[in-house]
PDB file of C-alpha atoms in Angstrom:
ATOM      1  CA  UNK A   1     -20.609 -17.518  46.827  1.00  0.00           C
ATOM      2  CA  UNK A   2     -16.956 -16.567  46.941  1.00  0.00           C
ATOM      3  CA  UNK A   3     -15.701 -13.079  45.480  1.00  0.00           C
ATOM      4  CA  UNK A   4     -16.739 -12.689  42.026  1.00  0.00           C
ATOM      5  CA  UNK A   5     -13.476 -11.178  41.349  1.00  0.00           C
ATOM      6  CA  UNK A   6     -11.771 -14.366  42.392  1.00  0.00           C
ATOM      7  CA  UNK A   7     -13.610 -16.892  40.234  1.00  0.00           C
ATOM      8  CA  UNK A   8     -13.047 -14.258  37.086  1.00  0.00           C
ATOM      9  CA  UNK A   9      -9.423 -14.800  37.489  1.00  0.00           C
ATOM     10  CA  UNK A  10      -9.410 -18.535  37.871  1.00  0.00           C
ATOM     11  CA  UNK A  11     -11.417 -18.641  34.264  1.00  0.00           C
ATOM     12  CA  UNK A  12      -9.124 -16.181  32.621  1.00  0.00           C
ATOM     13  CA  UNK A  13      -5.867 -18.211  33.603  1.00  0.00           C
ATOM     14  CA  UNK A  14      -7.458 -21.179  32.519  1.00  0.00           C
ATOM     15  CA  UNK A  15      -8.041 -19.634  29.363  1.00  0.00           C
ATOM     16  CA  UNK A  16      -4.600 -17.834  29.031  1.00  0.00           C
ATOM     17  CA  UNK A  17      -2.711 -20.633  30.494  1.00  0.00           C
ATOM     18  CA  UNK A  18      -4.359 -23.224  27.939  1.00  0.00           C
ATOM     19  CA  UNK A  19      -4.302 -21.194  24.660  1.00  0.00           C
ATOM     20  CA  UNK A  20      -0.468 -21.415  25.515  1.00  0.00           C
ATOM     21  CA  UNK A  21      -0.159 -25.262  25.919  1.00  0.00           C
ATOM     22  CA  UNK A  22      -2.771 -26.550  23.561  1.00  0.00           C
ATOM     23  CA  UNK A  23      -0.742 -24.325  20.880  1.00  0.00           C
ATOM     24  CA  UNK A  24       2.548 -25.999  21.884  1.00  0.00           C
ATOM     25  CA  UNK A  25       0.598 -29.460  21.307  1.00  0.00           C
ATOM     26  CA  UNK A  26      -0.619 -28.371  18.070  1.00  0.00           C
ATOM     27  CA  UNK A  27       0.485 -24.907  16.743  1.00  0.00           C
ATOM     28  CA  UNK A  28      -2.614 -25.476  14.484  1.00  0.00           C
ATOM     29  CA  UNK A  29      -5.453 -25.718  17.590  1.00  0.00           C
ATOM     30  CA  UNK A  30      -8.580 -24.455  17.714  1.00  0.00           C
ATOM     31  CA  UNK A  31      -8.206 -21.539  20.214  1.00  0.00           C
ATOM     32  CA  UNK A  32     -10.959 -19.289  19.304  1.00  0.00           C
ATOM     33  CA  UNK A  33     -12.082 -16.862  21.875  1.00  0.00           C
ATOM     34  CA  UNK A  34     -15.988 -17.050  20.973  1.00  0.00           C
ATOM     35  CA  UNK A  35     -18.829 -14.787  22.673  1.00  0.00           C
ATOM     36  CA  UNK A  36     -19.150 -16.302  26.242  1.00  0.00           C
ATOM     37  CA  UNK A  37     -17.016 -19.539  24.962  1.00  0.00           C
ATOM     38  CA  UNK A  38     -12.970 -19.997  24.741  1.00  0.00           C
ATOM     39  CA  UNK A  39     -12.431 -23.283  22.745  1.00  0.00           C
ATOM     40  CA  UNK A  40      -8.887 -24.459  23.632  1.00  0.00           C
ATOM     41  CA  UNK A  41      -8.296 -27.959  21.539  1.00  0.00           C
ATOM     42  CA  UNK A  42      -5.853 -29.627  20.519  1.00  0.00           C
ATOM     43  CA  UNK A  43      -7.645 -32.614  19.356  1.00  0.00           C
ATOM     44  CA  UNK A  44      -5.092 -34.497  21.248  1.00  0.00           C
ATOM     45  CA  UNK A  45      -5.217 -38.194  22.849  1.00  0.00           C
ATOM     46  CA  UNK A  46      -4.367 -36.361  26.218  1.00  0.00           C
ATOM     47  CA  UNK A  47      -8.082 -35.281  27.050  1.00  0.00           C
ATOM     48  CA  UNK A  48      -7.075 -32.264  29.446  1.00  0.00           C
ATOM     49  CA  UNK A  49      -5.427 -30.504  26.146  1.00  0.00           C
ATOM     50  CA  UNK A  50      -9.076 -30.334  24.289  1.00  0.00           C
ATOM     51  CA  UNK A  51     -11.030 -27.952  26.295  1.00  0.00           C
ATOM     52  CA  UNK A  52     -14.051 -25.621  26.141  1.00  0.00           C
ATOM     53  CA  UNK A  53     -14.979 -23.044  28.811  1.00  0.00           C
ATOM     54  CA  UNK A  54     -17.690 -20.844  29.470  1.00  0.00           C
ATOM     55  CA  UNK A  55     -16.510 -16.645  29.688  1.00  0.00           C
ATOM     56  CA  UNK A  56     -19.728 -15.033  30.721  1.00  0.00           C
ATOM     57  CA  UNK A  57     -20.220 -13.471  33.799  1.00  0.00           C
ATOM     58  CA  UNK A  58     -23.553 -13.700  35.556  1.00  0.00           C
ATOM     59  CA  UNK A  59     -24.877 -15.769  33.078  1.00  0.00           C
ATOM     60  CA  UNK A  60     -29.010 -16.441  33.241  1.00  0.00           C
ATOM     61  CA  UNK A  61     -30.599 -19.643  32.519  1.00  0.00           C
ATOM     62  CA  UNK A  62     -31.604 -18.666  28.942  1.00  0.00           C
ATOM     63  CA  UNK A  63     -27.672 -18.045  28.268  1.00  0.00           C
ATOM     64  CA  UNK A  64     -26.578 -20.715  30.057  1.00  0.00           C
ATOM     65  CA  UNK A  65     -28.588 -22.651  27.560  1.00  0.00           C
ATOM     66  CA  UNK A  66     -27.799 -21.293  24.363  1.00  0.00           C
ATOM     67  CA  UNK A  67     -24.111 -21.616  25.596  1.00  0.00           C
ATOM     68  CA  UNK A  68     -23.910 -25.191  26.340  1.00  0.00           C
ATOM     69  CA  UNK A  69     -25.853 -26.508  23.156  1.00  0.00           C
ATOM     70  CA  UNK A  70     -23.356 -24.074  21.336  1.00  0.00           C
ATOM     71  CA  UNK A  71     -20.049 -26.035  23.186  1.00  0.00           C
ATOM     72  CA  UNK A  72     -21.577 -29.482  22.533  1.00  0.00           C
ATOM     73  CA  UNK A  73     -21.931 -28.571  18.956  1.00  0.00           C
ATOM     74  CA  UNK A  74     -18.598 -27.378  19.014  1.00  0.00           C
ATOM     75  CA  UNK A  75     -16.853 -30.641  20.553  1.00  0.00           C
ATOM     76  CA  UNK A  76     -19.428 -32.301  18.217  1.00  0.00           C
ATOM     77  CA  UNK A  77     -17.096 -31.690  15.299  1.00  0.00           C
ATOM     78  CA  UNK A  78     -13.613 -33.180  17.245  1.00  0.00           C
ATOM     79  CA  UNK A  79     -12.306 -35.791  16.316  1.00  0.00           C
ATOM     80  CA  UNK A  80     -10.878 -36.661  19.972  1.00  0.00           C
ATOM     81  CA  UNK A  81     -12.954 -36.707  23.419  1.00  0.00           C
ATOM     82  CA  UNK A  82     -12.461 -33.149  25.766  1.00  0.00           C
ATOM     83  CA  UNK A  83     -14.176 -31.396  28.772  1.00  0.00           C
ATOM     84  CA  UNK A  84     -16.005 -28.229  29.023  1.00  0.00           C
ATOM     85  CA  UNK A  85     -14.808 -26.425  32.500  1.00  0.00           C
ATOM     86  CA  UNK A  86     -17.341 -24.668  33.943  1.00  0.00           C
ATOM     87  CA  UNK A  87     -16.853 -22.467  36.985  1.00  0.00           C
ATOM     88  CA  UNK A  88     -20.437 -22.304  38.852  1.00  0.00           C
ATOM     89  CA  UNK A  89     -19.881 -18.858  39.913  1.00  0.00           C
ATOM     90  CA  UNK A  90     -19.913 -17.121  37.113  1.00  0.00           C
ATOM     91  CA  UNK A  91     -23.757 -18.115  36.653  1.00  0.00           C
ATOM     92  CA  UNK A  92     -26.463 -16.360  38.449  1.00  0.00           C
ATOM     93  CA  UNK A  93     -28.542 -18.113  40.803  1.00  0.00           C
ATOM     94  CA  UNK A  94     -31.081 -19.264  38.452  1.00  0.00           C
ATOM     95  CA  UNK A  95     -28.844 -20.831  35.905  1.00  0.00           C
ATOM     96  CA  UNK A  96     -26.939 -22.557  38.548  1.00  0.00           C
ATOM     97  CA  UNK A  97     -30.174 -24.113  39.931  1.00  0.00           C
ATOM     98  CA  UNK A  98     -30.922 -25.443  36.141  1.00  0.00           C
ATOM     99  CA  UNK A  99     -27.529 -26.408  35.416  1.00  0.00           C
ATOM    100  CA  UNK A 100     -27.547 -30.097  35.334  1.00  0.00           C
ATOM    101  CA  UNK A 101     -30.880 -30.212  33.594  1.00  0.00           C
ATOM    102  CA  UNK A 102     -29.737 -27.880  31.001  1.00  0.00           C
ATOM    103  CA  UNK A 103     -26.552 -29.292  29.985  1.00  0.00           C
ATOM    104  CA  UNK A 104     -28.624 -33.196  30.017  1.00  0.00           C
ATOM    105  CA  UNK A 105     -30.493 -31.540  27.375  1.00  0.00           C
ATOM    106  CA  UNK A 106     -27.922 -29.519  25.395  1.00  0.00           C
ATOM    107  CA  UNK A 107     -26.060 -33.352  25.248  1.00  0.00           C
ATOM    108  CA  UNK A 108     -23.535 -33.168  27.883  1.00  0.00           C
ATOM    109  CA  UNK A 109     -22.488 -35.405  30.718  1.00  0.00           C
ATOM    110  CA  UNK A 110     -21.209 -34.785  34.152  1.00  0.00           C
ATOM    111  CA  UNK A 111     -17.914 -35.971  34.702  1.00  0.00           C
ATOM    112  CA  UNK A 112     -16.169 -35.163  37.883  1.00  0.00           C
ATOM    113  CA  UNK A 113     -16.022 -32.042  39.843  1.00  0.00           C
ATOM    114  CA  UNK A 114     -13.010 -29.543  40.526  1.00  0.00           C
ATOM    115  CA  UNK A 115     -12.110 -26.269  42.302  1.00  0.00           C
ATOM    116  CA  UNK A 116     -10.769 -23.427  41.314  1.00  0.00           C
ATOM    117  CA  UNK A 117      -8.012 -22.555  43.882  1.00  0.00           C
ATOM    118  CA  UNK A 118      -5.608 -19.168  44.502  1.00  0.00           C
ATOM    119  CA  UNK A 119      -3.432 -18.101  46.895  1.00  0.00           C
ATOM    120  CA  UNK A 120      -1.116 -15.064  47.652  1.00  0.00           C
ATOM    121  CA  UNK A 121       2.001 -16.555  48.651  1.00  0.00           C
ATOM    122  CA  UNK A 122       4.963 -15.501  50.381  1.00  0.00           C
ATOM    123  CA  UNK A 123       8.144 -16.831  48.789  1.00  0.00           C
ATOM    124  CA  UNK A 124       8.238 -20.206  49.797  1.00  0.00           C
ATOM    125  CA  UNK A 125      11.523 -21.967  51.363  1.00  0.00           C
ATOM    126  CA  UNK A 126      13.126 -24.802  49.554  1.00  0.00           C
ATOM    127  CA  UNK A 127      11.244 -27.746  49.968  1.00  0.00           C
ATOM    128  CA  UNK A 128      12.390 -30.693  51.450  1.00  0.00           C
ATOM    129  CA  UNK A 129      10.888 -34.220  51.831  1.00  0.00           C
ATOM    130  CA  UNK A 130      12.591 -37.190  53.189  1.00  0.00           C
ATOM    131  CA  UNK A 131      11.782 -39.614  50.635  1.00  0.00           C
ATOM    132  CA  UNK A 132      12.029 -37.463  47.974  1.00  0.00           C
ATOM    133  CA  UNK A 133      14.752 -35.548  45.562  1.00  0.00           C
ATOM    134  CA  UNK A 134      13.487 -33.198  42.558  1.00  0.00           C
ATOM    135  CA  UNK A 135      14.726 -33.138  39.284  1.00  0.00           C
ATOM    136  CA  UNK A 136      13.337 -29.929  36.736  1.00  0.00           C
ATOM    137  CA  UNK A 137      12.188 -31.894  33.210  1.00  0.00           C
ATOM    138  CA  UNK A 138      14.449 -30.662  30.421  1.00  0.00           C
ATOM    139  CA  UNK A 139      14.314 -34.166  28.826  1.00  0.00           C
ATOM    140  CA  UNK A 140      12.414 -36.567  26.558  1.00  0.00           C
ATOM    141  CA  UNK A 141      12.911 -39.269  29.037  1.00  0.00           C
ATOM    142  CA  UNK A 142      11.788 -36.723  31.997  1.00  0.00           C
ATOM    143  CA  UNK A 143       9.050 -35.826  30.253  1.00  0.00           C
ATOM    144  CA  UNK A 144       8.007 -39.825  29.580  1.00  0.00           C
ATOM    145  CA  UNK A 145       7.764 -39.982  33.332  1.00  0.00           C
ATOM    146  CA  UNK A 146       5.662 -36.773  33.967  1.00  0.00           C
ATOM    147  CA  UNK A 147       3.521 -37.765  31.519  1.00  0.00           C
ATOM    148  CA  UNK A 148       2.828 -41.595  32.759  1.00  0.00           C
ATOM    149  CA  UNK A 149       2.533 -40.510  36.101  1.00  0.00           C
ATOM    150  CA  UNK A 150      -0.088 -38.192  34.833  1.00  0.00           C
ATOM    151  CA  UNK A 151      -1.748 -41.105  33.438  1.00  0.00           C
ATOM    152  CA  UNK A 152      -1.710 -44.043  35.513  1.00  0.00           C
ATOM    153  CA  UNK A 153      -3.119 -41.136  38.106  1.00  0.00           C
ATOM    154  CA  UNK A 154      -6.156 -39.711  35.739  1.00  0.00           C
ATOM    155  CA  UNK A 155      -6.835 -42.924  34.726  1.00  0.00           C
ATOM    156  CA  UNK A 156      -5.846 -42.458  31.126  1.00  0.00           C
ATOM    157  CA  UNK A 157      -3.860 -45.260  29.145  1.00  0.00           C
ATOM    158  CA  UNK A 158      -0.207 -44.668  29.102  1.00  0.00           C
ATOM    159  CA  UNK A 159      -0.130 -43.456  25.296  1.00  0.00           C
ATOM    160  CA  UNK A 160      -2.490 -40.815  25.827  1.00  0.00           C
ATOM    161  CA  UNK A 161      -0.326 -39.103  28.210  1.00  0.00           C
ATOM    162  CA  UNK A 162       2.945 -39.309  26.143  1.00  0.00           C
ATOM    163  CA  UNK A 163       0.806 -37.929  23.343  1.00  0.00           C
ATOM    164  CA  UNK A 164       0.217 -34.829  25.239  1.00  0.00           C
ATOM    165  CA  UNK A 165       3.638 -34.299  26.305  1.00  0.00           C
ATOM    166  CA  UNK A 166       5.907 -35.477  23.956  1.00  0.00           C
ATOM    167  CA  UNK A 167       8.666 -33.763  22.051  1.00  0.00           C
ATOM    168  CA  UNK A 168       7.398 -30.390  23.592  1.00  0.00           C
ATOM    169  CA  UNK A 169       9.848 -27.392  24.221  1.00  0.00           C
ATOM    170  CA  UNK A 170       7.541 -25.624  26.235  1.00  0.00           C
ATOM    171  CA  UNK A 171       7.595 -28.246  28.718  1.00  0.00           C
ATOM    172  CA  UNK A 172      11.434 -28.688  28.708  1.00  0.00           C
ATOM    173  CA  UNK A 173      12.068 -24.676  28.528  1.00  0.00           C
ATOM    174  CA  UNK A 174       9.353 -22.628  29.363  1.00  0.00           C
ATOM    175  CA  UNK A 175       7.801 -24.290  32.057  1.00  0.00           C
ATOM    176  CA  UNK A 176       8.955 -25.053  35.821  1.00  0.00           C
ATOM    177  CA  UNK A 177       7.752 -28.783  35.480  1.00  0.00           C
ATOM    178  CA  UNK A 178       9.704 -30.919  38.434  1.00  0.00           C
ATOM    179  CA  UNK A 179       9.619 -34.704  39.042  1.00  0.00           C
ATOM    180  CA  UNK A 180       9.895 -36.009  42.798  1.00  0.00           C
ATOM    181  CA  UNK A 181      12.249 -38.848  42.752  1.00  0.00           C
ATOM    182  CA  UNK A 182      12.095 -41.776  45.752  1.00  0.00           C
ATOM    183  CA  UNK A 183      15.107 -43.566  45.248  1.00  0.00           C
ATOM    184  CA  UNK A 184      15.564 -42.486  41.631  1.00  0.00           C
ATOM    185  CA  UNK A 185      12.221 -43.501  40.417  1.00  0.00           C
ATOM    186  CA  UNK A 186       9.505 -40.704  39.672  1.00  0.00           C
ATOM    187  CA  UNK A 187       6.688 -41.226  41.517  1.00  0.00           C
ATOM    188  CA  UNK A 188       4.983 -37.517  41.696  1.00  0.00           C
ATOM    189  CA  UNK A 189       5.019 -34.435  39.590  1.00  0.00           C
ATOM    190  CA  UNK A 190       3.886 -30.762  39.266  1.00  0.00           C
ATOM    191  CA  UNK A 191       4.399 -27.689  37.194  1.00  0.00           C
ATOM    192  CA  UNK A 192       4.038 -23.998  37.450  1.00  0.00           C
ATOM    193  CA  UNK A 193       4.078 -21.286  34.468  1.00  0.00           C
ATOM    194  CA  UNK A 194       3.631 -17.615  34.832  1.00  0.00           C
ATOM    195  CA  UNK A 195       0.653 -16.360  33.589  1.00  0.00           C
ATOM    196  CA  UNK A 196      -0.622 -12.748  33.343  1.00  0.00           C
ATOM    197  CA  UNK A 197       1.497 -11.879  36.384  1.00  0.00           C
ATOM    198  CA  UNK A 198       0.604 -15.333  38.024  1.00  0.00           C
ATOM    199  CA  UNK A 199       2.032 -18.526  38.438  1.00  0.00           C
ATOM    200  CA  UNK A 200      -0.309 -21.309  37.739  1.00  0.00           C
ATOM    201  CA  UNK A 201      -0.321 -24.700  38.656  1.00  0.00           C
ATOM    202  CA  UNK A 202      -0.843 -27.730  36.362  1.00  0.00           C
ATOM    203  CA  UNK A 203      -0.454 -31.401  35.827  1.00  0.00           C
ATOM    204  CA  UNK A 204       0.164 -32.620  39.625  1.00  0.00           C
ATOM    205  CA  UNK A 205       0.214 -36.130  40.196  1.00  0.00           C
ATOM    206  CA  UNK A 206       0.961 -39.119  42.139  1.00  0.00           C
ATOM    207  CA  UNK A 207       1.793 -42.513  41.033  1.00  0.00           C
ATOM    208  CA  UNK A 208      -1.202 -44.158  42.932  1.00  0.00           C
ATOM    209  CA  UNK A 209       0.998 -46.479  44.601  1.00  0.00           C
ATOM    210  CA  UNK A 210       2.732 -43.788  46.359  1.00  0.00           C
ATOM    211  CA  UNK A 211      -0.110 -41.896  47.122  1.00  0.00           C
ATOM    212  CA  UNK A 212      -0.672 -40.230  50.764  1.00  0.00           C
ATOM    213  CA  UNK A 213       2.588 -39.708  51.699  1.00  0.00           C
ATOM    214  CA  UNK A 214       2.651 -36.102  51.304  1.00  0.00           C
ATOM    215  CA  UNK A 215       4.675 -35.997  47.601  1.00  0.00           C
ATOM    216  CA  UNK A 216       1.969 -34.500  45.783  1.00  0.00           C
ATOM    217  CA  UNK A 217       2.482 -31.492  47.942  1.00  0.00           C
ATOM    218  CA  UNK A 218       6.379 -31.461  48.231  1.00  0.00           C
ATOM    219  CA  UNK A 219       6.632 -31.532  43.922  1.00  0.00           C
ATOM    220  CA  UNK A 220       4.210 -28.550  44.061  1.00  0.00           C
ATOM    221  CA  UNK A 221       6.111 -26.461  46.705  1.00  0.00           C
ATOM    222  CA  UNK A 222       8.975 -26.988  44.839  1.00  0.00           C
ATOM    223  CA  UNK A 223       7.548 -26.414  41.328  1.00  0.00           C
ATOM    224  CA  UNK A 224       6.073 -23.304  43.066  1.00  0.00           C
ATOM    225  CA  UNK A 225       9.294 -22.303  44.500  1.00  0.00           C
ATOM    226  CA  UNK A 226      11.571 -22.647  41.226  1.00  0.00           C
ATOM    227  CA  UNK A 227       8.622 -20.779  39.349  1.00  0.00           C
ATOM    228  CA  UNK A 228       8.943 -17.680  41.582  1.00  0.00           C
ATOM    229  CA  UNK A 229      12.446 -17.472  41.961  1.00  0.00           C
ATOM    230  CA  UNK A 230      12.499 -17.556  38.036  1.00  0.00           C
ATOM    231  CA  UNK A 231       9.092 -15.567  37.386  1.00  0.00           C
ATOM    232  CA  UNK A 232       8.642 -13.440  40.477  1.00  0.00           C
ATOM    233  CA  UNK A 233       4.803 -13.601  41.006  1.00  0.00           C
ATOM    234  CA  UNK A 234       3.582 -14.783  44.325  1.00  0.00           C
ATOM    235  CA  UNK A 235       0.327 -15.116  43.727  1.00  0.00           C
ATOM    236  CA  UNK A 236      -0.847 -18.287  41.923  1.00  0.00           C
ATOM    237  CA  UNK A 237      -3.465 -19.818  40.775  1.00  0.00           C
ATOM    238  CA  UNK A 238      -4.746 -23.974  40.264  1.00  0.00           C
ATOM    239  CA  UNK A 239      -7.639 -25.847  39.411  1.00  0.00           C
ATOM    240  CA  UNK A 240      -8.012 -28.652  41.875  1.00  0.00           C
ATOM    241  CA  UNK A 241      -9.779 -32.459  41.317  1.00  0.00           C
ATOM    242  CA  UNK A 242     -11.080 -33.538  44.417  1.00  0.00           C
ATOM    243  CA  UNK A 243      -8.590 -35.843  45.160  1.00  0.00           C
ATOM    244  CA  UNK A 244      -6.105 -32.753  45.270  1.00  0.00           C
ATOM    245  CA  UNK A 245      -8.208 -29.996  46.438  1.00  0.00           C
ATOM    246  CA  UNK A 246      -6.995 -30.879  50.339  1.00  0.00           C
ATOM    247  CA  UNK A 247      -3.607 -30.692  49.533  1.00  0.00           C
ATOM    248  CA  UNK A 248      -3.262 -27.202  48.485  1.00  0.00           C
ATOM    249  CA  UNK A 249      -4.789 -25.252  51.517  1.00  0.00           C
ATOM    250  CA  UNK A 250      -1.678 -26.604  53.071  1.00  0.00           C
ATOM    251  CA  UNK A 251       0.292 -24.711  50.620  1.00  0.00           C
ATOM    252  CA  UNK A 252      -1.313 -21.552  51.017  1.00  0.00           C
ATOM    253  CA  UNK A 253      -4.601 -21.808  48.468  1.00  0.00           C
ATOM    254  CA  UNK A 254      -7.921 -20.940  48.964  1.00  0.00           C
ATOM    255  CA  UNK A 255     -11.027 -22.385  47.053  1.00  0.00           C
ATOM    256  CA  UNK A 256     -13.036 -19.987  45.195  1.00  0.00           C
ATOM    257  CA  UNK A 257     -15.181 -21.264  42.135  1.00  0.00           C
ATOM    258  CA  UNK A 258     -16.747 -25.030  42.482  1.00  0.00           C
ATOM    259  CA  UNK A 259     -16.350 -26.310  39.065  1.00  0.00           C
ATOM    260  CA  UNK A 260     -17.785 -28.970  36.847  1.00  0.00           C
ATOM    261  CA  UNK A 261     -16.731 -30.774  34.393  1.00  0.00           C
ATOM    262  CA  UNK A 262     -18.627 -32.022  31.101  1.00  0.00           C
ATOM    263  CA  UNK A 263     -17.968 -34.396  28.264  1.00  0.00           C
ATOM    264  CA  UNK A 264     -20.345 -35.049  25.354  1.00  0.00           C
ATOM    265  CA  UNK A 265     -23.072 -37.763  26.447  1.00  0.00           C
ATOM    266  CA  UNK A 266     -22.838 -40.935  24.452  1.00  0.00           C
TER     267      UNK A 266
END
């Protein structure tokens, strides 16, 4: 197990980080901050803007069950599909052991896994890449392209992306959100916004067919870079898939909480 301290803070940005988008979505969200549950939903298309977490810390395998049949009643009553992000860590040894039979029976399906990452970084030098040039999104059209790339990398169909992103001033303003260009074609994106004295990392993505090239990681040193000469912190914080959770030691990250994610079982 990693330092407790460590896996706190990767819940709490995820929490403070998402209240802040999912209200930009939908200024009407569901952002409650329940006992041991943050609901964060948008009811969106874009399935990463409706989520549930889990706040407890040291959670037993008698809370750990009341929890998770509390969040799948909760995502019960959506209208659109979400996740519940759960960072392992925060449950004692005992839950953890039970933890896919328990959420089985509370009505919840394992989805895919993640990590929660963090880093204290020393200002970072401009990045460079030599296929790439970066262009911050302050447009409708920029913001199209970060959020199809998003898409045709999640998986998601193109409309379900835009629906997240679209017509957003929080995206176009308030966040460092940069598109790598190869020869003026987005192909890879990334975003930073400060956070409780943190930057934190969300949305990277690579067009699949210009995967493994190393453009993942030049749009996030340079979303990283623009968001602490603007912000100031150097410590940030991400939640990685799996697919991206080798990029970002490279950067500077280290993993602390394995996570899990959960959708409602059909």
């Amino acid at each position: 197990m990693h330092d407790l301290a460590d896996s706190v803070e990767s819940m709490e940005q995820l929490a403070t980080v998402w209240r802040t988008v999912v209200l930009d979505r939908d200024p009407a969200a569901d952002v409650r901050d329940l006992p041991g549950i943050a609901v964060r939903w948008a009811d969106s298309r874009f399935a990463f803007w409706n989520c549930v977490t889990l706040t407890d810390v040291g959670a037993d395998a008698s809370l750990l069950e009341r929890r998770l049949k509390e969040t799948a009643e909760i995502m019960r009553t959506k209208s659109r599909p979400g996740f519940l992000w759960l960072f392992e860590d925060l449950l004692d040894d005992e839950a953890r052991a039970a933890l896919d039979t328990t959420a089985e029976q509370a009505g919840l399906a394992y989805a895919f896994p993640g990590t929660g990452m963090a880093g204290d970084l020393l200002p970072l030098p401009e990045p460079h890449h030599p296929d790439l040039t970066f262009e911050r999104v302050t447009t409708e059209e920029h913001l199209r392209a970060y959020a199809d790339i998003n898409s045709r990398a999640y998986g998601f169909p193109l409309e379900d992306g835009r629906d997240g992103l679209a017509g957003s001033p929080l995206w176009k303003n308030g966040i460092h959100a940069c598109l790598g260009l190869r020869d003026g074609t987005p192909v890879a994106c990334a975003a930073t916004v400060e956070a409780r004295g943190r930057l934190f990392v969300l949305l990277v993505a690579t067009d699949p067919e210009h995967q493994r090239r190393g453009y993942g990681e030049a749009v996030t040193r340079k979303a990283l870079y623009e968001g602490t000469r603007a912000t100031g912190p150097t410590r940030a914080t991400l939640h990685a898939t799996a697919a991206g959770a080798p990029v970002y030691p490279r950067i500077g990250f280290r993993p602390n909480s394995p996570m899990r994610f959960y959708g409602l079982r059909a």
